[in-house]
JSON list of C-alpha atoms in Angstrom, two decimals:
[
{"chain": "C", "resi": 193, "resn": "UNK", "atom": "CA", "xyz": [0.01, 0.02, -0.02]},
{"chain": "C", "resi": 194, "resn": "UNK", "atom": "CA", "xyz": [1.49, 3.37, -1.02]},
{"chain": "C", "resi": 195, "resn": "UNK", "atom": "CA", "xyz": [1.96, 6.37, 1.28]},
{"chain": "C", "resi": 196, "resn": "UNK", "atom": "CA", "xyz": [-0.54, 8.25, -0.81]},
{"chain": "C", "resi": 197, "resn": "UNK", "atom": "CA", "xyz": [-3.14, 5.55, -0.33]},
{"chain": "C", "resi": 198, "resn": "UNK", "atom": "CA", "xyz": [-2.53, 5.55, 3.44]},
{"chain": "C", "resi": 199, "resn": "UNK", "atom": "CA", "xyz": [-2.96, 9.35, 3.49]},
{"chain": "C", "resi": 200, "resn": "UNK", "atom": "CA", "xyz": [-6.24, 9.11, 1.54]},
{"chain": "C", "resi": 201, "resn": "UNK", "atom": "CA", "xyz": [-7.40, 6.42, 3.97]},
{"chain": "C", "resi": 202, "resn": "UNK", "atom": "CA", "xyz": [-6.45, 8.56, 6.92]},
{"chain": "C", "resi": 203, "resn": "UNK", "atom": "CA", "xyz": [-8.27, 11.56, 5.50]},
{"chain": "C", "resi": 204, "resn": "UNK", "atom": "CA", "xyz": [-11.34, 9.44, 4.83]},
{"chain": "C", "resi": 205, "resn": "UNK", "atom": "CA", "xyz": [-11.30, 8.22, 8.39]},
{"chain": "C", "resi": 206, "resn": "UNK", "atom": "CA", "xyz": [-10.95, 11.68, 9.72]},
{"chain": "C", "resi": 207, "resn": "UNK", "atom": "CA", "xyz": [-14.01, 12.88, 7.66]},
{"chain": "C", "resi": 208, "resn": "UNK", "atom": "CA", "xyz": [-15.96, 9.83, 8.85]},
{"chain": "C", "resi": 209, "resn": "UNK", "atom": "CA", "xyz": [-15.02, 10.53, 12.41]},
{"chain": "C", "resi": 210, "resn": "UNK", "atom": "CA", "xyz": [-16.13, 14.10, 12.17]},
{"chain": "C", "resi": 211, "resn": "UNK", "atom": "CA", "xyz": [-19.40, 13.08, 10.58]},
{"chain": "C", "resi": 212, "resn": "UNK", "atom": "CA", "xyz": [-20.04, 10.47, 13.28]},
{"chain": "C", "resi": 213, "resn": "UNK", "atom": "CA", "xyz": [-19.22, 12.99, 15.97]},
{"chain": "C", "resi": 214, "resn": "UNK", "atom": "CA", "xyz": [-21.67, 15.48, 14.60]},
{"chain": "C", "resi": 215, "resn": "UNK", "atom": "CA", "xyz": [-24.35, 12.80, 14.22]},
{"chain": "C", "resi": 216, "resn": "UNK", "atom": "CA", "xyz": [-23.69, 11.70, 17.86]},
{"chain": "C", "resi": 217, "resn": "UNK", "atom": "CA", "xyz": [-24.00, 15.26, 19.04]},
{"chain": "C", "resi": 218, "resn": "UNK", "atom": "CA", "xyz": [-27.29, 15.66, 17.27]},
{"chain": "C", "resi": 219, "resn": "UNK", "atom": "CA", "xyz": [-28.62, 12.42, 18.72]},
{"chain": "C", "resi": 220, "resn": "UNK", "atom": "CA", "xyz": [-27.51, 13.43, 22.24]},
{"chain": "C", "resi": 221, "resn": "UNK", "atom": "CA", "xyz": [-29.25, 16.78, 21.83]},
{"chain": "C", "resi": 222, "resn": "UNK", "atom": "CA", "xyz": [-32.45, 14.98, 20.70]},
{"chain": "C", "resi": 223, "resn": "UNK", "atom": "CA", "xyz": [-32.26, 12.67, 23.72]},
{"chain": "C", "resi": 224, "resn": "UNK", "atom": "CA", "xyz": [-31.85, 15.61, 26.11]},
{"chain": "C", "resi": 225, "resn": "UNK", "atom": "CA", "xyz": [-34.75, 17.44, 24.47]},
{"chain": "C", "resi": 226, "resn": "UNK", "atom": "CA", "xyz": [-36.92, 14.34, 24.71]},
{"chain": "C", "resi": 227, "resn": "UNK", "atom": "CA", "xyz": [-36.06, 14.03, 28.42]},
{"chain": "C", "resi": 228, "resn": "UNK", "atom": "CA", "xyz": [-37.19, 17.59, 29.03]},
{"chain": "C", "resi": 229, "resn": "UNK", "atom": "CA", "xyz": [-40.40, 17.00, 27.07]},
{"chain": "C", "resi": 230, "resn": "UNK", "atom": "CA", "xyz": [-41.16, 13.88, 29.09]},
{"chain": "C", "resi": 231, "resn": "UNK", "atom": "CA", "xyz": [-40.61, 15.62, 32.41]},
{"chain": "C", "resi": 232, "resn": "UNK", "atom": "CA", "xyz": [-42.86, 18.56, 31.35]},
{"chain": "C", "resi": 233, "resn": "UNK", "atom": "CA", "xyz": [-45.56, 16.24, 29.99]},
{"chain": "C", "resi": 234, "resn": "UNK", "atom": "CA", "xyz": [-45.54, 14.17, 33.17]},
{"chain": "C", "resi": 235, "resn": "UNK", "atom": "CA", "xyz": [-45.74, 17.26, 35.36]},
{"chain": "C", "resi": 236, "resn": "UNK", "atom": "CA", "xyz": [-48.67, 18.66, 33.30]},
{"chain": "C", "resi": 237, "resn": "UNK", "atom": "CA", "xyz": [-50.52, 15.36, 33.52]},
{"chain": "C", "resi": 238, "resn": "UNK", "atom": "CA", "xyz": [-50.17, 15.08, 37.29]},
{"chain": "C", "resi": 239, "resn": "UNK", "atom": "CA", "xyz": [-51.14, 18.76, 37.81]},
{"chain": "C", "resi": 240, "resn": "UNK", "atom": "CA", "xyz": [-54.17, 18.36, 35.54]},
{"chain": "C", "resi": 241, "resn": "UNK", "atom": "CA", "xyz": [-55.24, 15.26, 37.51]},
{"chain": "C", "resi": 242, "resn": "UNK", "atom": "CA", "xyz": [-54.88, 17.05, 40.83]},
{"chain": "C", "resi": 243, "resn": "UNK", "atom": "CA", "xyz": [-56.94, 19.98, 39.56]},
{"chain": "C", "resi": 244, "resn": "UNK", "atom": "CA", "xyz": [-59.70, 17.69, 38.49]},
{"chain": "C", "resi": 245, "resn": "UNK", "atom": "CA", "xyz": [-59.64, 15.96, 41.84]},
{"chain": "C", "resi": 246, "resn": "UNK", "atom": "CA", "xyz": [-59.91, 19.26, 43.74]},
{"chain": "C", "resi": 247, "resn": "UNK", "atom": "CA", "xyz": [-62.87, 20.31, 41.64]},
{"chain": "C", "resi": 248, "resn": "UNK", "atom": "CA", "xyz": [-64.52, 16.97, 42.22]},
{"chain": "C", "resi": 249, "resn": "UNK", "atom": "CA", "xyz": [-64.11, 17.27, 46.01]},
{"chain": "C", "resi": 250, "resn": "UNK", "atom": "CA", "xyz": [-65.76, 20.73, 46.00]},
{"chain": "C", "resi": 251, "resn": "UNK", "atom": "CA", "xyz": [-68.57, 19.84, 43.64]},
{"chain": "C", "resi": 252, "resn": "UNK", "atom": "CA", "xyz": [-69.48, 16.42, 44.99]},
{"chain": "C", "resi": 253, "resn": "UNK", "atom": "CA", "xyz": [-68.86, 16.23, 48.70]},
{"chain": "C", "resi": 254, "resn": "UNK", "atom": "CA", "xyz": [-71.88, 13.97, 49.21]},
{"chain": "C", "resi": 255, "resn": "UNK", "atom": "CA", "xyz": [-70.65, 11.44, 46.73]},
{"chain": "C", "resi": 256, "resn": "UNK", "atom": "CA", "xyz": [-67.32, 10.93, 48.52]},
{"chain": "C", "resi": 257, "resn": "UNK", "atom": "CA", "xyz": [-67.33, 7.18, 48.10]},
{"chain": "C", "resi": 258, "resn": "UNK", "atom": "CA", "xyz": [-67.91, 7.43, 44.43]},
{"chain": "C", "resi": 259, "resn": "UNK", "atom": "CA", "xyz": [-65.16, 10.02, 44.11]},
{"chain": "C", "resi": 260, "resn": "UNK", "atom": "CA", "xyz": [-62.79, 7.77, 46.07]},
{"chain": "C", "resi": 261, "resn": "UNK", "atom": "CA", "xyz": [-63.48, 4.94, 43.64]},
{"chain": "C", "resi": 262, "resn": "UNK", "atom": "CA", "xyz": [-63.02, 7.31, 40.69]},
{"chain": "C", "resi": 263, "resn": "UNK", "atom": "CA", "xyz": [-59.83, 8.71, 42.25]},
{"chain": "C", "resi": 264, "resn": "UNK", "atom": "CA", "xyz": [-58.47, 5.25, 42.84]},
{"chain": "C", "resi": 265, "resn": "UNK", "atom": "CA", "xyz": [-59.14, 4.33, 39.19]},
{"chain": "C", "resi": 266, "resn": "UNK", "atom": "CA", "xyz": [-57.54, 7.60, 38.09]},
{"chain": "C", "resi": 267, "resn": "UNK", "atom": "CA", "xyz": [-54.57, 6.93, 40.31]},
{"chain": "C", "resi": 268, "resn": "UNK", "atom": "CA", "xyz": [-54.08, 3.57, 38.83]},
{"chain": "C", "resi": 269, "resn": "UNK", "atom": "CA", "xyz": [-54.13, 5.12, 35.38]},
{"chain": "C", "resi": 270, "resn": "UNK", "atom": "CA", "xyz": [-51.65, 7.77, 36.36]},
{"chain": "C", "resi": 271, "resn": "UNK", "atom": "CA", "xyz": [-49.35, 5.21, 37.89]},
{"chain": "C", "resi": 272, "resn": "UNK", "atom": "CA", "xyz": [-49.51, 3.14, 34.72]},
{"chain": "C", "resi": 273, "resn": "UNK", "atom": "CA", "xyz": [-48.68, 6.23, 32.71]},
{"chain": "C", "resi": 274, "resn": "UNK", "atom": "CA", "xyz": [-45.89, 7.12, 35.08]},
{"chain": "C", "resi": 275, "resn": "UNK", "atom": "CA", "xyz": [-44.40, 3.68, 34.78]},
{"chain": "C", "resi": 276, "resn": "UNK", "atom": "CA", "xyz": [-44.61, 3.89, 31.03]},
{"chain": "C", "resi": 277, "resn": "UNK", "atom": "CA", "xyz": [-42.88, 7.28, 30.95]},
{"chain": "C", "resi": 278, "resn": "UNK", "atom": "CA", "xyz": [-40.18, 6.05, 33.27]},
{"chain": "C", "resi": 279, "resn": "UNK", "atom": "CA", "xyz": [-39.53, 3.11, 31.03]},
{"chain": "C", "resi": 280, "resn": "UNK", "atom": "CA", "xyz": [-39.30, 5.39, 27.99]},
{"chain": "C", "resi": 281, "resn": "UNK", "atom": "CA", "xyz": [-36.90, 7.66, 29.86]},
{"chain": "C", "resi": 282, "resn": "UNK", "atom": "CA", "xyz": [-34.75, 4.66, 30.89]},
{"chain": "C", "resi": 283, "resn": "UNK", "atom": "CA", "xyz": [-34.54, 3.48, 27.25]},
{"chain": "C", "resi": 284, "resn": "UNK", "atom": "CA", "xyz": [-33.52, 6.95, 26.15]},
{"chain": "C", "resi": 285, "resn": "UNK", "atom": "CA", "xyz": [-30.83, 7.20, 28.89]},
{"chain": "C", "resi": 286, "resn": "UNK", "atom": "CA", "xyz": [-29.49, 3.79, 27.94]},
{"chain": "C", "resi": 287, "resn": "UNK", "atom": "CA", "xyz": [-29.37, 4.84, 24.24]},
{"chain": "C", "resi": 288, "resn": "UNK", "atom": "CA", "xyz": [-27.50, 7.97, 25.23]},
{"chain": "C", "resi": 289, "resn": "UNK", "atom": "CA", "xyz": [-24.96, 5.92, 27.19]},
{"chain": "C", "resi": 290, "resn": "UNK", "atom": "CA", "xyz": [-24.44, 3.64, 24.17]},
{"chain": "C", "resi": 291, "resn": "UNK", "atom": "CA", "xyz": [-23.90, 6.61, 21.92]},
{"chain": "C", "resi": 292, "resn": "UNK", "atom": "CA", "xyz": [-21.28, 8.00, 24.31]},
{"chain": "C", "resi": 293, "resn": "UNK", "atom": "CA", "xyz": [-19.47, 4.72, 24.39]},
{"chain": "C", "resi": 294, "resn": "UNK", "atom": "CA", "xyz": [-19.55, 4.42, 20.58]},
{"chain": "C", "resi": 295, "resn": "UNK", "atom": "CA", "xyz": [-18.18, 7.96, 20.28]},
{"chain": "C", "resi": 296, "resn": "UNK", "atom": "CA", "xyz": [-15.39, 7.15, 22.74]},
{"chain": "C", "resi": 297, "resn": "UNK", "atom": "CA", "xyz": [-14.46, 3.93, 20.84]},
{"chain": "C", "resi": 298, "resn": "UNK", "atom": "CA", "xyz": [-14.45, 5.74, 17.49]},
{"chain": "C", "resi": 299, "resn": "UNK", "atom": "CA", "xyz": [-12.16, 8.44, 18.88]},
{"chain": "C", "resi": 300, "resn": "UNK", "atom": "CA", "xyz": [-9.81, 5.80, 20.28]},
{"chain": "C", "resi": 301, "resn": "UNK", "atom": "CA", "xyz": [-9.65, 3.90, 16.94]},
{"chain": "C", "resi": 302, "resn": "UNK", "atom": "CA", "xyz": [-9.12, 7.11, 15.07]},
{"chain": "C", "resi": 303, "resn": "UNK", "atom": "CA", "xyz": [-6.19, 8.21, 17.27]},
{"chain": "C", "resi": 304, "resn": "UNK", "atom": "CA", "xyz": [-4.61, 4.74, 17.08]},
{"chain": "C", "resi": 305, "resn": "UNK", "atom": "CA", "xyz": [-4.89, 4.64, 13.31]},
{"chain": "C", "resi": 306, "resn": "UNK", "atom": "CA", "xyz": [-3.34, 8.07, 13.01]},
{"chain": "C", "resi": 307, "resn": "UNK", "atom": "CA", "xyz": [-0.35, 6.91, 15.06]},
{"chain": "C", "resi": 308, "resn": "UNK", "atom": "CA", "xyz": [-0.01, 3.80, 12.95]},
{"chain": "C", "resi": 309, "resn": "UNK", "atom": "CA", "xyz": [-0.07, 5.73, 9.71]},
{"chain": "C", "resi": 310, "resn": "UNK", "atom": "CA", "xyz": [2.50, 8.20, 10.98]},
{"chain": "C", "resi": 311, "resn": "UNK", "atom": "CA", "xyz": [4.80, 5.39, 12.15]},
{"chain": "C", "resi": 312, "resn": "UNK", "atom": "CA", "xyz": [4.48, 3.61, 8.84]},
{"chain": "C", "resi": 313, "resn": "UNK", "atom": "CA", "xyz": [5.29, 6.76, 6.91]},
{"chain": "C", "resi": 314, "resn": "UNK", "atom": "CA", "xyz": [8.37, 7.41, 9.05]},
{"chain": "C", "resi": 315, "resn": "UNK", "atom": "CA", "xyz": [9.65, 3.81, 8.66]},
{"chain": "C", "resi": 316, "resn": "UNK", "atom": "CA", "xyz": [9.12, 3.90, 4.88]},
{"chain": "C", "resi": 317, "resn": "UNK", "atom": "CA", "xyz": [11.06, 7.14, 4.65]},
{"chain": "C", "resi": 318, "resn": "UNK", "atom": "CA", "xyz": [13.90, 5.74, 6.67]},
{"chain": "C", "resi": 319, "resn": "UNK", "atom": "CA", "xyz": [13.80, 2.56, 4.64]},
{"chain": "C", "resi": 320, "resn": "UNK", "atom": "CA", "xyz": [14.12, 4.54, 1.43]},
{"chain": "C", "resi": 321, "resn": "UNK", "atom": "CA", "xyz": [17.13, 6.36, 2.77]},
{"chain": "C", "resi": 322, "resn": "UNK", "atom": "CA", "xyz": [18.75, 3.08, 3.84]},
{"chain": "C", "resi": 323, "resn": "UNK", "atom": "CA", "xyz": [18.14, 1.46, 0.46]},
{"chain": "C", "resi": 324, "resn": "UNK", "atom": "CA", "xyz": [19.73, 4.50, -1.23]},
{"chain": "C", "resi": 325, "resn": "UNK", "atom": "CA", "xyz": [22.69, 4.23, 1.15]},
{"chain": "C", "resi": 326, "resn": "UNK", "atom": "CA", "xyz": [22.98, 0.51, 0.47]},
{"chain": "C", "resi": 327, "resn": "UNK", "atom": "CA", "xyz": [23.15, 1.09, -3.25]},
{"chain": "C", "resi": 328, "resn": "UNK", "atom": "CA", "xyz": [25.78, 3.80, -2.76]},
{"chain": "C", "resi": 329, "resn": "UNK", "atom": "CA", "xyz": [27.81, 1.57, -0.44]},
{"chain": "C", "resi": 330, "resn": "UNK", "atom": "CA", "xyz": [27.76, -1.32, -2.86]},
{"chain": "C", "resi": 331, "resn": "UNK", "atom": "CA", "xyz": [29.20, 0.98, -5.59]},
{"chain": "C", "resi": 332, "resn": "UNK", "atom": "CA", "xyz": [31.76, 2.42, -3.17]},
{"chain": "C", "resi": 333, "resn": "UNK", "atom": "CA", "xyz": [32.87, -0.99, -1.87]},
{"chain": "C", "resi": 334, "resn": "UNK", "atom": "CA", "xyz": [33.36, -2.24, -5.43]},
{"chain": "C", "resi": 335, "resn": "UNK", "atom": "CA", "xyz": [35.68, 0.68, -6.17]},
{"chain": "C", "resi": 336, "resn": "UNK", "atom": "CA", "xyz": [37.55, 0.39, -2.88]},
{"chain": "C", "resi": 337, "resn": "UNK", "atom": "CA", "xyz": [38.04, -3.31, -3.39]},
{"chain": "C", "resi": 338, "resn": "UNK", "atom": "CA", "xyz": [39.71, -2.69, -6.73]},
{"chain": "C", "resi": 339, "resn": "UNK", "atom": "CA", "xyz": [41.91, 0.02, -5.15]},
{"chain": "C", "resi": 340, "resn": "UNK", "atom": "CA", "xyz": [42.78, -2.25, -2.25]},
{"chain": "C", "resi": 341, "resn": "UNK", "atom": "CA", "xyz": [43.68, -5.13, -4.56]},
{"chain": "C", "resi": 342, "resn": "UNK", "atom": "CA", "xyz": [45.91, -2.85, -6.64]},
{"chain": "C", "resi": 343, "resn": "UNK", "atom": "CA", "xyz": [47.55, -1.53, -3.55]},
{"chain": "C", "resi": 344, "resn": "UNK", "atom": "CA", "xyz": [48.21, -5.03, -2.15]},
{"chain": "C", "resi": 345, "resn": "UNK", "atom": "CA", "xyz": [49.51, -6.17, -5.51]},
{"chain": "C", "resi": 346, "resn": "UNK", "atom": "CA", "xyz": [51.65, -3.07, -5.81]},
{"chain": "C", "resi": 347, "resn": "UNK", "atom": "CA", "xyz": [50.74, -2.61, -9.43]},
{"chain": "C", "resi": 348, "resn": "UNK", "atom": "CA", "xyz": [49.41, 0.96, -9.21]},
{"chain": "C", "resi": 349, "resn": "UNK", "atom": "CA", "xyz": [50.85, 4.19, -7.85]},
{"chain": "C", "resi": 350, "resn": "UNK", "atom": "CA", "xyz": [47.31, 5.63, -7.72]},
{"chain": "C", "resi": 351, "resn": "UNK", "atom": "CA", "xyz": [46.12, 3.15, -5.07]},
{"chain": "C", "resi": 352, "resn": "UNK", "atom": "CA", "xyz": [46.49, 4.64, -1.52]},
{"chain": "C", "resi": 353, "resn": "UNK", "atom": "CA", "xyz": [47.44, 2.75, 1.62]},
{"chain": "C", "resi": 354, "resn": "UNK", "atom": "CA", "xyz": [44.08, 3.39, 3.29]},
{"chain": "C", "resi": 355, "resn": "UNK", "atom": "CA", "xyz": [42.00, 1.84, 0.55]},
{"chain": "C", "resi": 356, "resn": "UNK", "atom": "CA", "xyz": [41.73, -1.45, 2.37]},
{"chain": "C", "resi": 357, "resn": "UNK", "atom": "CA", "xyz": [40.72, 0.30, 5.66]},
{"chain": "C", "resi": 358, "resn": "UNK", "atom": "CA", "xyz": [38.06, 2.29, 3.84]},
{"chain": "C", "resi": 359, "resn": "UNK", "atom": "CA", "xyz": [36.84, -0.90, 2.24]},
{"chain": "C", "resi": 360, "resn": "UNK", "atom": "CA", "xyz": [36.51, -2.57, 5.65]},
{"chain": "C", "resi": 361, "resn": "UNK", "atom": "CA", "xyz": [34.67, 0.46, 7.04]},
{"chain": "C", "resi": 362, "resn": "UNK", "atom": "CA", "xyz": [32.28, 0.57, 4.09]},
{"chain": "C", "resi": 363, "resn": "UNK", "atom": "CA", "xyz": [31.66, -3.17, 4.38]},
{"chain": "C", "resi": 364, "resn": "UNK", "atom": "CA", "xyz": [30.95, -2.86, 8.12]},
{"chain": "C", "resi": 365, "resn": "UNK", "atom": "CA", "xyz": [28.54, 0.02, 7.47]},
{"chain": "C", "resi": 366, "resn": "UNK", "atom": "CA", "xyz": [26.82, -2.04, 4.72]},
{"chain": "C", "resi": 367, "resn": "UNK", "atom": "CA", "xyz": [26.23, -4.85, 7.21]},
{"chain": "C", "resi": 368, "resn": "UNK", "atom": "CA", "xyz": [24.72, -2.37, 9.68]},
{"chain": "C", "resi": 369, "resn": "UNK", "atom": "CA", "xyz": [22.47, -0.95, 6.92]},
{"chain": "C", "resi": 370, "resn": "UNK", "atom": "CA", "xyz": [21.31, -4.43, 5.90]},
{"chain": "C", "resi": 371, "resn": "UNK", "atom": "CA", "xyz": [20.44, -5.20, 9.51]},
{"chain": "C", "resi": 372, "resn": "UNK", "atom": "CA", "xyz": [18.47, -1.95, 9.85]},
{"chain": "C", "resi": 373, "resn": "UNK", "atom": "CA", "xyz": [16.64, -2.63, 6.53]},
{"chain": "C", "resi": 374, "resn": "UNK", "atom": "CA", "xyz": [15.69, -6.04, 7.85]},
{"chain": "C", "resi": 375, "resn": "UNK", "atom": "CA", "xyz": [14.39, -4.57, 11.11]},
{"chain": "C", "resi": 376, "resn": "UNK", "atom": "CA", "xyz": [12.34, -1.89, 9.27]},
{"chain": "C", "resi": 377, "resn": "UNK", "atom": "CA", "xyz": [10.79, -4.47, 7.01]},
{"chain": "C", "resi": 378, "resn": "UNK", "atom": "CA", "xyz": [9.75, -6.54, 10.03]},
{"chain": "C", "resi": 379, "resn": "UNK", "atom": "CA", "xyz": [8.27, -3.39, 11.56]},
{"chain": "C", "resi": 380, "resn": "UNK", "atom": "CA", "xyz": [6.26, -2.77, 8.37]},
{"chain": "C", "resi": 381, "resn": "UNK", "atom": "CA", "xyz": [4.99, -6.36, 8.48]},
{"chain": "C", "resi": 382, "resn": "UNK", "atom": "CA", "xyz": [3.91, -5.85, 12.13]},
{"chain": "C", "resi": 383, "resn": "UNK", "atom": "CA", "xyz": [2.09, -2.63, 11.09]},
{"chain": "C", "resi": 384, "resn": "UNK", "atom": "CA", "xyz": [0.32, -4.53, 8.34]},
{"chain": "C", "resi": 385, "resn": "UNK", "atom": "CA", "xyz": [-0.95, -7.08, 10.76]},
{"chain": "C", "resi": 386, "resn": "UNK", "atom": "CA", "xyz": [-2.01, -4.32, 13.17]},
{"chain": "C", "resi": 387, "resn": "UNK", "atom": "CA", "xyz": [-3.93, -2.46, 10.44]},
{"chain": "C", "resi": 388, "resn": "UNK", "atom": "CA", "xyz": [-5.74, -5.64, 9.52]},
{"chain": "C", "resi": 389, "resn": "UNK", "atom": "CA", "xyz": [-6.82, -6.05, 13.15]},
{"chain": "C", "resi": 390, "resn": "UNK", "atom": "CA", "xyz": [-8.04, -2.46, 13.22]},
{"chain": "C", "resi": 391, "resn": "UNK", "atom": "CA", "xyz": [-9.86, -2.95, 9.91]},
{"chain": "C", "resi": 392, "resn": "UNK", "atom": "CA", "xyz": [-7.99, -0.09, 8.26]},
{"chain": "C", "resi": 393, "resn": "UNK", "atom": "CA", "xyz": [-6.92, -1.83, 5.03]}
]
């Protein structure tokens, strides 16, 4: 996967994250508004019932028993409505909690994916530099080997006495570069496995 593709994937994830965050904010606002509406509706219903009861007491004192029966029936209805409203409120609160958890998970995944993309980009840049250095060292070692062989053979006045030392140094550096290249490639493989687990491919 190219760096450009990773950047495009990262940008797409960032857009999706922003969209999800806005959608979550709207849903949370709707839940809060619904809670307020439910509280107001319940308060109005209870107040209305109490008003009716007071009027009934004043208008029909003699029919107290009938009013008691009527009030008990009304009370049962109100309790049933109250239980229903409480259940609705509980469902909304649970939904709000789930939305908050989803938002938190999305934010965590987004941050983790951003770190992974940045690490991969850095490793690829370092790997590119090492590959370039490796190519340069191979060319340099080839020239130094010829110079060293000529110096040891004593067949050229142009070959310097430090040609062999420089060849050894370049060879040692090449070994280090090869080791670093191998480590970076293993790191990239680990990142690939990680991105598959995160579902970012």
